[in-house]
XYZ file of C-alpha atoms in Angstrom:
758
model
C -45.060 35.669 52.873
C -43.110 37.746 54.669
C -39.091 36.242 54.467
C -36.873 36.970 57.539
C -33.904 35.443 56.552
C -31.862 32.837 59.949
C -28.401 33.333 60.329
C -26.148 31.742 57.225
C -23.868 31.321 60.519
C -25.845 29.273 62.659
C -28.334 27.471 59.729
C -26.280 27.233 56.226
C -29.380 25.183 54.985
C -31.390 27.782 54.559
C -32.629 26.875 50.908
C -33.446 23.513 52.775
C -35.831 24.865 55.547
C -36.951 27.700 52.461
C -38.061 24.618 50.249
C -39.794 23.142 53.992
C -41.581 26.988 54.229
C -42.727 27.198 50.633
C -44.098 23.078 50.472
C -46.204 23.775 53.764
C -47.817 27.009 52.032
C -48.344 25.270 49.442
C -50.409 22.289 51.184
C -51.864 24.536 53.011
C -53.325 26.029 50.011
C -53.908 23.686 48.614
C -56.392 21.966 50.820
C -57.922 25.005 51.373
C -59.304 25.606 48.004
C -63.197 24.962 47.164
C -64.641 21.863 47.115
C -66.229 23.277 43.674
C -64.058 23.477 40.862
C -61.331 21.877 42.785
C -59.372 20.319 39.693
C -59.050 23.797 37.844
C -57.918 25.882 40.733
C -55.613 23.056 41.224
C -54.122 23.333 38.433
C -54.204 27.065 38.464
C -52.226 26.582 41.958
C -49.923 24.299 39.941
C -48.847 26.860 37.470
C -47.679 28.970 40.135
C -45.622 26.545 42.201
C -41.766 26.984 43.114
C -38.650 25.032 40.811
C -38.413 22.753 44.475
C -41.606 21.353 44.307
C -41.656 20.477 40.612
C -41.422 16.488 41.472
C -44.929 15.756 42.905
C -46.328 19.131 41.056
C -46.024 16.373 37.623
C -47.119 13.333 40.514
C -49.956 15.408 40.787
C -51.074 16.083 37.426
C -49.928 12.680 37.068
C -52.832 11.266 39.674
C -54.898 13.948 37.927
C -54.310 12.111 34.041
C -55.378 8.595 35.399
C -58.522 9.442 37.164
C -60.781 11.811 35.136
C -63.923 10.963 36.985
C -63.165 12.244 39.712
C -64.569 15.641 40.913
C -64.488 18.077 43.501
C -65.123 16.476 47.115
C -64.005 13.159 46.004
C -61.310 13.834 44.254
C -59.830 16.182 47.322
C -60.655 13.613 49.452
C -58.521 10.912 47.061
C -56.101 13.372 46.579
C -54.907 13.541 50.272
C -54.679 10.433 50.363
C -52.651 10.132 47.616
C -50.230 12.385 48.813
C -49.615 10.957 52.039
C -48.395 7.825 50.219
C -46.032 9.751 48.404
C -44.760 11.640 50.983
C -43.908 8.521 52.922
C -41.767 7.406 49.399
C -40.389 10.537 49.565
C -39.257 10.858 52.740
C -37.569 7.085 52.569
C -36.493 7.823 49.161
C -34.196 11.308 51.078
C -33.514 9.583 53.745
C -31.686 7.427 51.010
C -30.415 9.932 48.922
C -29.054 11.258 51.925
C -27.040 8.488 53.093
C -25.846 8.890 49.989
C -21.950 10.053 50.186
C -20.548 13.333 48.156
C -18.000 11.262 45.903
C -20.492 7.861 44.838
C -23.562 10.829 44.686
C -22.908 10.968 40.337
C -23.880 7.404 40.042
C -25.489 5.967 42.925
C -27.680 8.841 43.277
C -28.174 9.138 39.855
C -28.740 4.953 39.672
C -31.524 4.897 42.755
C -33.587 7.121 41.058
C -33.452 5.294 38.429
C -34.409 2.599 40.047
C -37.501 3.863 42.326
C -40.343 3.050 40.363
C -43.134 4.614 42.698
C -41.179 8.265 41.910
C -41.372 8.088 38.497
C -42.646 11.575 37.765
C -39.405 13.285 40.463
C -36.941 11.550 37.940
C -38.841 12.656 35.028
C -39.103 16.442 36.542
C -35.258 15.841 37.486
C -33.903 15.020 34.101
C -34.594 17.831 32.547
C -31.614 19.586 34.899
C -29.238 16.494 36.363
C -27.275 14.151 33.958
C -24.862 12.810 35.734
C -21.933 15.493 37.584
C -23.982 18.381 35.777
C -26.571 20.279 36.810
C -28.089 22.284 33.987
C -25.342 21.240 31.784
C -22.641 22.334 33.492
C -19.994 20.813 35.607
C -20.595 20.836 39.285
C -19.027 19.894 43.154
C -20.858 16.384 44.099
C -21.223 17.913 47.080
C -23.580 20.944 45.749
C -24.864 18.848 43.379
C -26.195 16.636 46.201
C -27.017 19.457 47.746
C -29.275 20.643 44.740
C -31.129 17.495 44.530
C -32.148 16.808 48.740
C -33.444 19.700 48.472
C -36.376 18.148 46.047
C -37.389 16.152 48.414
C -38.725 17.843 51.095
C -41.178 17.302 52.714
C -45.026 18.768 51.468
C -46.878 18.057 55.469
C -48.927 20.137 56.760
C -48.443 23.393 59.131
C -47.446 22.509 62.861
C -45.253 19.129 61.359
C -42.280 18.247 63.172
C -39.208 19.248 61.481
C -36.393 17.806 62.816
C -32.270 19.942 62.389
C -29.217 20.402 63.636
C -27.511 24.173 63.989
C -23.303 24.095 63.802
C -22.211 26.410 66.874
C -18.360 25.929 65.893
C -17.219 22.399 65.752
C -19.984 21.386 68.130
C -23.583 20.253 65.578
C -26.778 20.799 68.169
C -30.509 19.387 67.523
C -33.648 21.160 68.078
C -37.171 19.817 66.733
C -39.330 22.832 64.779
C -42.817 23.498 64.313
C -43.473 25.461 60.822
C -46.318 27.404 61.573
C -48.990 29.155 58.827
C -50.558 32.047 59.681
C -53.430 31.835 56.897
C -55.036 35.793 57.820
C -51.414 37.273 57.528
C -50.438 34.976 54.867
C -47.513 34.488 57.381
C -45.189 31.362 57.592
C -42.665 30.930 60.350
C -41.013 27.997 62.314
C -40.556 27.582 66.246
C -38.416 25.078 67.784
C -36.268 24.491 70.982
C -33.046 23.072 71.948
C -33.228 18.831 72.719
C -30.686 18.943 75.270
C -31.752 22.329 76.621
C -34.966 20.091 76.578
C -32.853 16.801 77.779
C -31.443 19.171 80.277
C -34.757 20.618 81.709
C -36.265 17.274 82.270
C -33.884 15.689 83.762
C -33.874 16.695 87.657
C -37.691 15.593 87.481
C -36.957 11.959 86.064
C -33.614 11.807 88.263
C -36.748 11.838 90.960
C -39.376 9.402 89.564
C -35.945 7.283 89.708
C -35.422 7.036 92.965
C -38.937 7.002 93.973
C -39.885 3.886 91.115
C -36.192 2.471 93.158
C -37.947 2.662 96.583
C -41.084 1.454 95.241
C -39.664 -2.030 93.760
C -37.791 -2.373 96.640
C -40.523 -2.154 99.641
C -42.235 -4.599 97.535
C -39.757 -7.242 96.587
C -38.596 -7.117 100.211
C -42.008 -6.590 101.779
C -44.635 -8.167 99.997
C -44.162 -11.771 102.209
C -44.512 -10.255 105.132
C -47.731 -8.403 104.058
C -49.105 -11.552 101.748
C -48.138 -14.688 103.921
C -51.784 -14.769 105.541
C -54.158 -13.665 102.774
C -51.964 -15.554 99.818
C -49.675 -17.413 100.253
C -50.336 -20.101 103.444
C -53.835 -20.559 101.445
C -52.418 -21.104 98.128
C -49.768 -23.656 100.399
C -53.338 -25.013 101.410
C -55.350 -25.635 97.940
C -52.148 -27.207 96.876
C -51.506 -29.463 99.591
C -55.347 -30.455 99.384
C -54.385 -31.157 95.571
C -51.252 -33.099 96.035
C -53.373 -35.502 98.829
C -56.248 -36.008 95.030
C -54.158 -36.633 93.006
C -52.523 -39.590 95.915
C -55.963 -41.216 95.814
C -57.373 -39.441 99.244
C -60.905 -37.776 98.063
C -61.017 -37.050 102.033
C -59.717 -34.298 101.703
C -60.646 -30.548 102.790
C -59.161 -27.510 102.405
C -59.333 -24.371 105.203
C -61.214 -21.379 104.086
C -58.897 -18.972 105.804
C -60.463 -15.718 104.998
C -63.313 -14.939 102.095
C -61.754 -14.055 98.353
C -60.765 -15.099 95.385
C -58.768 -17.444 97.142
C -60.868 -18.228 99.594
C -64.235 -18.901 96.815
C -61.195 -21.385 94.932
C -60.645 -23.348 98.155
C -64.558 -23.618 98.598
C -65.068 -24.718 95.059
C -62.066 -27.479 95.104
C -63.741 -28.850 98.062
C -67.478 -29.169 96.249
C -65.195 -30.805 93.367
C -63.538 -33.450 95.969
C -66.797 -33.417 97.352
C -68.824 -34.640 93.995
C -65.550 -36.558 92.707
C -66.170 -38.856 96.271
C -69.986 -39.140 95.121
C -69.260 -40.428 91.813
C -67.150 -43.177 93.348
C -69.735 -44.400 95.801
C -72.595 -44.260 92.612
C -69.687 -45.526 90.198
C -69.086 -49.206 92.359
C -72.894 -49.554 93.271
C -73.162 -49.598 89.036
C -69.925 -51.794 88.322
C -71.730 -54.622 91.347
C -74.692 -53.868 89.326
C -73.702 -53.991 85.717
C -71.176 -56.959 86.614
C -74.511 -58.812 86.570
C -76.846 -57.677 84.333
C -73.205 -58.199 81.721
C -73.739 -61.894 83.690
C -76.438 -61.853 82.313
C -76.296 -60.198 78.661
C -73.969 -62.749 77.897
C -75.449 -65.495 78.881
C -78.177 -64.184 75.908
C -76.069 -63.468 73.622
C -74.547 -66.906 74.181
C -77.681 -68.537 73.362
C -78.312 -65.995 70.447
C -75.156 -67.274 69.080
C -75.664 -70.750 68.957
C -78.705 -69.728 67.480
C -77.027 -68.168 65.110
C -74.736 -70.873 64.734
C -77.941 -73.119 64.372
C -78.877 -71.057 61.594
C -76.000 -70.521 60.034
C -75.438 -74.769 59.216
C -79.133 -74.973 57.681
C -78.010 -72.362 56.027
C -74.539 -74.591 55.131
C -76.562 -77.335 54.122
C -79.011 -75.331 51.972
C -75.337 -74.258 50.172
C -74.457 -77.204 50.270
C -77.732 -79.029 48.395
C -77.778 -76.403 45.880
C -74.020 -76.813 45.107
C -74.325 -80.442 44.303
C -77.308 -79.936 42.238
C -75.482 -77.604 40.545
C -72.281 -79.620 39.694
C -74.093 -82.272 37.018
C -76.005 -78.836 34.805
C -71.659 -77.559 34.729
C -71.177 -80.613 32.416
C -68.462 -80.501 29.203
C -70.241 -82.677 27.074
C -68.657 -82.085 23.950
C -67.000 -84.904 22.410
C -65.650 -83.563 18.520
C -62.503 -84.257 17.739
C -61.676 -80.746 15.973
C -63.487 -78.640 18.527
C -61.786 -78.713 21.684
C -63.328 -77.082 24.589
C -62.736 -76.602 28.653
C -64.684 -74.636 31.445
C -62.856 -72.529 34.373
C -65.936 -71.802 37.064
C -64.613 -70.350 40.722
C -67.478 -69.041 42.282
C -67.001 -65.861 44.687
C -69.297 -67.822 47.554
C -67.078 -70.477 49.202
C -68.341 -72.301 52.516
C -68.270 -75.116 54.761
C -70.219 -77.575 55.655
C -70.095 -80.768 58.118
C -66.125 -80.893 56.778
C -66.808 -80.585 53.261
C -65.766 -77.574 51.810
C -67.748 -75.987 48.363
C -68.746 -73.131 46.212
C -71.529 -71.172 45.515
C -72.756 -68.505 42.616
C -74.486 -67.616 39.490
C -71.676 -68.953 36.388
C -72.214 -71.595 34.586
C -70.604 -73.205 31.270
C -72.598 -76.740 29.277
C -71.029 -78.057 26.285
C -72.735 -81.243 23.688
C -73.270 -82.354 20.531
C -75.679 -82.494 18.022
C -76.150 -83.121 14.684
C -78.489 -81.095 12.299
C -80.234 -81.167 8.818
C -81.551 -84.971 6.958
C -80.939 -88.802 7.606
C -78.451 -89.038 4.468
C -76.485 -85.218 4.478
C -76.121 -84.264 7.696
C -73.874 -82.131 10.052
C -71.867 -82.135 13.145
C -72.205 -79.579 15.421
C -70.537 -78.266 18.927
C -73.063 -76.125 21.524
C -71.056 -74.641 23.960
C -72.799 -71.564 26.146
C -71.596 -69.705 28.947
C -73.455 -67.176 31.672
C -73.836 -66.524 34.148
C -77.166 -65.781 36.757
C -78.695 -62.684 38.493
C -78.262 -61.770 41.966
C -75.530 -63.249 45.037
C -75.219 -66.788 46.189
C -78.799 -68.276 46.507
C -80.332 -66.202 44.403
C -77.505 -66.329 41.665
C -77.107 -70.585 42.020
C -80.699 -71.053 41.975
C -80.887 -68.785 38.384
C -78.181 -71.463 37.455
C -79.861 -73.936 38.535
C -82.762 -73.471 36.159
C -80.466 -72.476 33.260
C -78.867 -75.463 33.306
C -81.321 -77.536 33.818
C -83.258 -76.202 30.621
C -80.250 -75.818 28.154
C -79.438 -80.185 29.726
C -83.079 -81.574 28.695
C -83.166 -79.186 25.242
C -79.459 -80.745 24.393
C -81.012 -84.622 25.477
C -83.584 -83.742 23.245
C -82.140 -83.016 20.526
C -79.826 -85.517 20.541
C -80.585 -88.390 22.218
C -81.070 -91.602 20.583
C -78.344 -90.480 17.836
C -80.874 -88.161 16.806
C -80.382 -85.799 13.633
C -82.965 -82.645 13.209
C -84.400 -82.264 9.883
C -83.580 -77.773 10.854
C -81.676 -75.005 10.758
C -78.482 -73.596 12.856
C -80.042 -70.371 13.184
C -83.766 -71.871 13.878
C -82.534 -74.281 16.257
C -80.331 -71.663 18.197
C -84.199 -69.380 18.056
C -86.157 -72.086 18.747
C -83.448 -73.105 22.276
C -83.684 -68.971 22.934
C -87.348 -68.758 22.388
C -87.084 -72.027 25.434
C -84.751 -70.273 27.921
C -86.800 -66.809 27.394
C -90.181 -67.944 28.225
C -88.383 -70.548 31.340
C -86.957 -66.946 32.919
C -89.986 -64.652 32.202
C -92.235 -67.010 33.914
C -90.261 -65.733 37.194
C -91.278 -61.713 36.572
C -87.937 -60.343 36.083
C -87.368 -62.002 39.757
C -84.911 -63.676 37.378
C -83.080 -63.789 34.867
C -79.549 -64.537 33.363
C -77.220 -63.290 30.778
C -75.801 -65.753 28.214
C -73.269 -66.238 25.197
C -74.444 -69.358 23.119
C -72.483 -71.026 20.233
C -73.381 -73.403 18.004
C -70.235 -74.685 15.948
C -70.192 -77.103 12.160
C -67.333 -78.891 12.836
C -66.665 -79.901 9.286
C -66.156 -75.749 7.980
C -65.583 -74.190 11.348
C -68.697 -71.807 10.321
C -70.223 -70.370 13.876
C -73.362 -69.749 14.723
C -73.942 -67.910 17.591
C -76.329 -64.899 20.306
C -74.923 -62.787 22.871
C -78.013 -61.963 25.524
C -75.836 -58.678 27.335
C -73.026 -61.424 28.280
C -69.638 -59.845 27.717
C -67.961 -59.813 24.659
C -66.538 -62.866 23.110
C -63.104 -62.771 22.872
C -61.199 -64.325 19.918
C -57.774 -65.023 19.542
C -55.733 -65.987 16.467
C -52.399 -65.393 15.061
C -51.569 -64.059 19.093
C -53.243 -61.335 18.765
C -56.509 -60.603 20.946
C -59.971 -58.641 19.590
C -64.125 -58.438 20.517
C -66.432 -60.952 18.435
C -68.700 -58.483 19.113
C -68.728 -54.602 18.719
C -72.053 -53.843 20.564
C -75.078 -54.829 22.659
C -77.843 -56.725 20.151
C -80.169 -58.244 22.864
C -80.956 -58.050 26.268
C -79.766 -60.804 29.397
C -83.051 -63.858 29.176
C -86.024 -62.836 31.228
C -86.260 -59.494 30.068
C -88.188 -57.516 27.537
C -85.698 -56.507 24.955
C -86.379 -54.033 22.482
C -83.655 -55.366 20.503
C -85.115 -58.534 17.454
C -83.665 -61.777 18.388
C -81.172 -62.237 15.110
C -78.201 -64.771 15.231
C -74.554 -63.639 14.343
C -72.666 -65.933 12.407
C -68.674 -66.157 11.573
C -66.032 -68.738 10.095
C -63.653 -69.956 12.689
C -60.297 -71.282 11.202
C -57.527 -73.998 12.125
C -56.349 -72.443 15.244
C -58.854 -69.922 15.939
C -59.602 -70.072 20.200
C -62.561 -68.023 21.591
C -62.977 -66.770 25.491
C -66.446 -66.455 26.476
C -66.484 -65.722 30.625
C -68.674 -63.888 32.609
C -67.708 -60.438 34.275
C -65.965 -61.440 36.688
C -62.670 -61.259 34.486
C -63.671 -57.512 34.315
C -64.519 -56.306 37.475
C -61.337 -56.430 39.012
C -60.081 -54.189 42.001
C -56.739 -52.870 41.082
C -55.541 -51.708 44.519
C -56.524 -54.540 47.265
C -55.802 -53.540 50.727
C -56.418 -50.500 50.550
C -59.832 -48.696 52.352
C -60.810 -47.680 48.839
C -61.728 -49.600 45.929
C -60.281 -49.577 42.896
C -62.507 -50.565 39.763
C -60.971 -51.353 36.836
C -62.990 -49.810 34.297
C -60.797 -50.931 31.525
C -62.334 -53.507 28.774
C -59.292 -53.953 26.701
C -57.839 -55.607 29.864
C -59.075 -58.728 29.153
C -58.067 -58.316 25.442
C -54.435 -57.646 26.879
C -53.933 -61.055 28.722
C -55.348 -62.830 26.786
C -52.861 -62.344 24.435
C -49.792 -62.330 27.500
C -51.413 -65.927 28.659
C -51.989 -67.239 24.617
C -55.142 -68.224 24.972
C -54.446 -70.869 27.514
C -57.412 -70.754 30.561
C -55.301 -71.303 33.246
C -52.515 -68.946 32.216
C -55.821 -66.176 31.770
C -56.818 -67.144 36.176
C -53.175 -66.339 37.081
C -52.891 -62.950 35.098
C -56.091 -61.934 35.598
C -55.092 -62.529 39.633
C -51.681 -60.433 39.213
C -53.442 -58.289 37.891
C -55.817 -57.129 40.826
C -58.637 -59.527 43.691
C -61.746 -60.779 41.804
C -64.436 -59.897 42.896
C -67.013 -61.260 41.523
C -68.023 -65.281 40.294
C -65.427 -66.623 37.653
C -66.148 -68.488 34.716
C -64.289 -69.583 31.519
C -64.827 -71.866 28.843
C -62.340 -72.013 26.020
C -63.404 -73.042 22.414
C -60.280 -73.835 19.941
C -60.792 -75.169 16.379
C -59.054 -77.040 15.195
C -58.478 -79.530 11.711
C -56.720 -83.001 12.347
C -53.912 -84.129 10.349
C -54.739 -87.278 8.229
C -53.229 -90.272 9.658
C -52.895 -92.367 6.388
C -51.297 -95.749 8.539
C -54.421 -95.337 11.280
C -57.307 -94.738 8.822
C -58.904 -92.776 11.619
C -60.109 -89.344 8.906
C -61.296 -89.325 4.973
C -60.665 -86.797 2.956
C -64.167 -85.063 1.822
C -63.364 -82.049 0.478
C -62.220 -82.206 -3.454
C -60.171 -80.810 -5.722
C -62.636 -77.869 -7.745
C -60.415 -77.968 -11.915
C -62.560 -74.987 -13.029
C -62.147 -71.825 -10.819
C -63.933 -69.744 -12.925
C -66.947 -71.984 -12.767
C -67.118 -71.601 -8.576
C -65.889 -68.131 -8.639
C -68.950 -67.733 -11.195
C -71.438 -69.861 -9.031
C -70.218 -67.584 -5.371
C -71.311 -64.986 -7.704
C -75.136 -66.278 -8.475
C -75.599 -67.101 -5.157
C -74.246 -64.235 -3.938
C -77.212 -61.960 -7.201
C -79.806 -64.341 -5.735
C -79.499 -63.797 -2.152
C -77.497 -66.986 -0.689
C -75.356 -64.265 0.696
C -73.974 -66.965 3.546
C -73.807 -70.253 0.635
C -71.579 -67.595 -1.286
C -69.163 -67.001 1.734
C -68.573 -70.535 2.312
C -68.335 -70.553 -1.755
C -65.290 -68.086 -1.130
C -63.972 -69.721 1.562
C -63.809 -72.514 -0.140
C -62.487 -70.897 -2.484
C -59.740 -68.742 -0.424
C -58.599 -72.249 0.907
C -57.339 -73.442 -2.461
C -56.519 -70.169 -4.251
C -55.566 -67.793 -1.297
C -53.562 -64.880 -3.336
C -55.990 -64.142 -6.144
C -57.223 -60.338 -5.799
C -60.481 -61.244 -6.886
C -61.220 -64.147 -4.306
C -59.819 -61.706 -2.075
C -61.637 -58.837 -2.906
C -65.153 -60.840 -2.960
C -64.812 -62.480 0.224
C -63.490 -59.469 2.207
C -67.083 -56.947 0.540
C -69.433 -60.222 1.475
C -67.787 -61.562 5.437
C -68.395 -57.330 5.906
C -71.788 -57.305 4.616
C -72.460 -60.597 7.314
C -71.368 -58.140 9.812
C -68.262 -61.375 10.087
C -65.870 -58.072 11.168
C -62.922 -59.815 12.130
C -62.893 -62.105 8.903
C -62.904 -58.442 6.885
C -60.490 -57.193 8.863
C -58.387 -59.533 7.572
C -59.298 -60.391 4.019
C -59.471 -56.869 3.836
C -56.439 -55.998 4.669
C -54.273 -58.469 2.888
C -56.603 -57.053 -0.510
C -55.480 -53.258 0.435
C -51.500 -54.360 1.174
C -51.682 -56.020 -3.074
C -54.476 -52.574 -4.177
C -53.492 -49.301 -1.308
C -55.603 -46.626 -3.775
C -59.086 -48.408 -3.661
C -60.368 -45.569 -0.880
C -63.550 -47.681 -0.859
C -61.831 -50.293 0.684
C -60.634 -48.495 3.005
C -63.310 -46.752 4.072
C -65.511 -50.298 4.581
C -61.267 -51.256 6.326
C -62.155 -48.750 8.513
C -65.684 -49.385 9.674
C -65.223 -53.418 10.136
C -61.628 -51.935 12.793
C -63.949 -49.671 14.565
C -67.067 -52.350 14.578
C -63.961 -54.185 16.219
C -63.133 -51.491 19.062
C -59.525 -51.019 17.481
C -60.096 -47.493 16.862
C -56.636 -46.473 15.773
C -56.424 -48.842 12.870
C -59.889 -47.499 11.616
C -58.446 -43.610 12.446
C -55.952 -44.449 10.539
C -58.065 -46.166 7.333
C -60.145 -43.331 7.348
C -57.574 -40.339 7.376
C -56.201 -41.976 4.134
C -60.225 -42.233 2.378
C -60.479 -38.168 3.593
C -57.260 -37.570 1.679
C -58.351 -38.643 -1.349
C -62.388 -37.977 -0.919
C -61.954 -34.511 1.166
C -65.824 -33.859 0.144
C -67.432 -37.548 1.419
C -69.111 -37.141 4.002
C -70.239 -40.384 4.504
C -66.157 -40.859 6.114
C -66.026 -37.282 7.053
C -68.843 -38.576 9.801
C -67.061 -41.975 10.498
C -63.786 -40.185 11.264
C -65.097 -37.587 13.302
C -67.498 -39.668 15.135
C -64.093 -42.227 15.446
C -62.060 -39.371 17.152
C -64.978 -38.743 19.622
C -64.629 -42.409 20.864
C -60.540 -41.796 21.414
C -61.789 -37.911 23.269
C -59.756 -36.382 20.853
C -63.359 -34.075 20.931
C -61.180 -30.769 19.725
C -60.732 -33.087 16.019
C -63.830 -34.493 16.388
C -65.841 -31.134 16.440
C -63.536 -29.813 13.854
C -64.556 -33.113 11.328
C -67.843 -32.636 12.176
C -67.925 -28.659 11.684
C -66.648 -29.121 8.380
C -69.513 -32.021 7.065
C -71.663 -29.050 9.010
C -70.265 -26.448 5.814
C -70.534 -29.299 2.682
C -74.541 -30.298 4.111
C -75.765 -28.285 7.106
C -79.273 -30.455 7.008
C -76.872 -34.079 7.644
C -77.896 -34.892 11.092
C -75.213 -37.477 12.424
C -72.434 -35.118 12.162
C -75.418 -32.931 14.680
C -75.716 -36.062 16.882
C -71.453 -35.624 16.925
C -71.523 -32.848 18.088
C -74.055 -32.462 20.443
C -73.142 -36.173 22.054
C -69.444 -34.312 22.936
C -71.162 -31.305 24.265
C -72.735 -34.018 27.016
C -69.572 -35.778 26.472
C -68.011 -32.406 28.456
C -70.274 -30.500 29.942
C -70.702 -34.140 32.335
C -66.891 -33.520 32.787
C -66.748 -30.118 33.599
C -69.489 -30.745 36.439
C -69.094 -30.114 39.685
C -70.195 -33.940 40.615
C -67.781 -36.228 38.832
């Protein structure tokens, strides 16, 4: 590079200009390197770069380290893009540093550079020389320090890049524009420029002439435009606007004159055609209106005839409804006469109608009660029969099923209890025959008619209850202010359908003050968002339990609470059964005591144990129940009664008795396990988990309990804990089928939950 010094008096910033020259020279050398071996050649060139290029040098080397896979042409291209971005950042930083006063440059300049993350390499390079107000470890004036730092932030640009410079002549600053030119053949770099003031003085005469010409043209256009364009633009537009106003006023006989065939003339012609089309359309519309008036009159007459026919059909249909409702009413008969067991109905059919001024309802729900005696003529027991059913289908179809159910059940009761008849048959057998007869009748309809029902047969003296549930909502047992489900799972399909479950009569024992609430699914199918466009159907099966507890087992209050919770969207029927033991009234002599005291407790207890060993489970439970009523604090009786109730699947009694026993002996893990299973069958998962956790604490390797605990957490949707316990089971017993089944069910639940269709 041939170096010719500038006059220092005119160009005191010669050092900065020299840095610009060297940067431009380096730029040209970098981008004239061969693409082959570009990385190695670039590193050699960086080693020969000048001192003030240090920030760029570190940035280029850092770029090469961050992109080791770029080679040759790709590396050269990406480096060019990176240097373009870097040059913009450096220019911005240079301007900001230059605006900092010299006396504050030591601190503010250093702070600015430390906070400039994009210029990290410049900071790394300068920290070896710049230490606040020292340069190379020596004190230096703030002005000199600022000049030294700014020399490292000069542009890195190619040849023929424009530079804006200024020079001092005397007390005045003169600005000029310079272009740095690099001659590769001569390896010479120079700057050519011109004074900005001289440029403005040169261009001023020409610009002044253009301004004068522009002013004359503007004046001519402003003042002469109306004269030249009145006939060709203003007048045609005025005619067109007048025509638009007249059409807006309702005059469709308007025709705008066309003065000249140009764009406005074309617009006027189109407007005339549009008005003509509107005029023709209005005329046709008037013709259509006259025609349609006659047509509407004809259609109105036809519609009136159809409405009259429809009304006649509606009257006929309401007549059918009314006749069906008259047939159904006597079948919903509360014939129970027992003094110990009271029964109440609440029936609200969804279909409401009016026939000849009489309001009535119609639906598929039905309730029936009655009394019968089973045993021999010398030794029989009195029973109360109660049934609640919900026939499949809406309105007439459901009502038809309820009629069939009512006729058959009332016929069975009449046949069983007529003429003070005593049937020598067990309660289980009698209920079995009732189910078989009902199922045979409904199956004869080939699946077009079916009914869900819960049927109960309750012994008056002991409260012993026999029942079956044919896919009907679970029965609620209200005892001691708390409501629980009597059943825990479906055990039979609807009456009239084939059932994969074998028919079975279940038993439980009612105690004084116990209330059974049996109801159709109308008590659960509630619209929780009435009045809104989208229905929100209740899915909480335990909601009715809370309502029963709040209503204290009173069906009128239960109905009111249901209506407060949401809108009833189906037939609603409730059957209330309360078991009470009437007090003795010695003065009236209404009741006589039939029980006698047992003198020897050991004889009675041994007899119960012998009955159990002989396979007479129910007789053993009856014996123990009687013994428990006399000695309610005896732990042996409590323990055995709790276990036998569990084996008999009377989970309500099992939970109560086992809970009492565990309060006396809380360290018996086996009984905590039974207590957990019984609570699980009743849907009381929290109590079941608590009991099972106690077993797990005492017997951590009890796989049966761990399976139960894992399944309980699965039912509570606590899948993480359930999987943890299931995996623990498989660690102990890798072939445990129950643990594998639980894990599979959890995976299915999670997959369904995460499905985009859900």
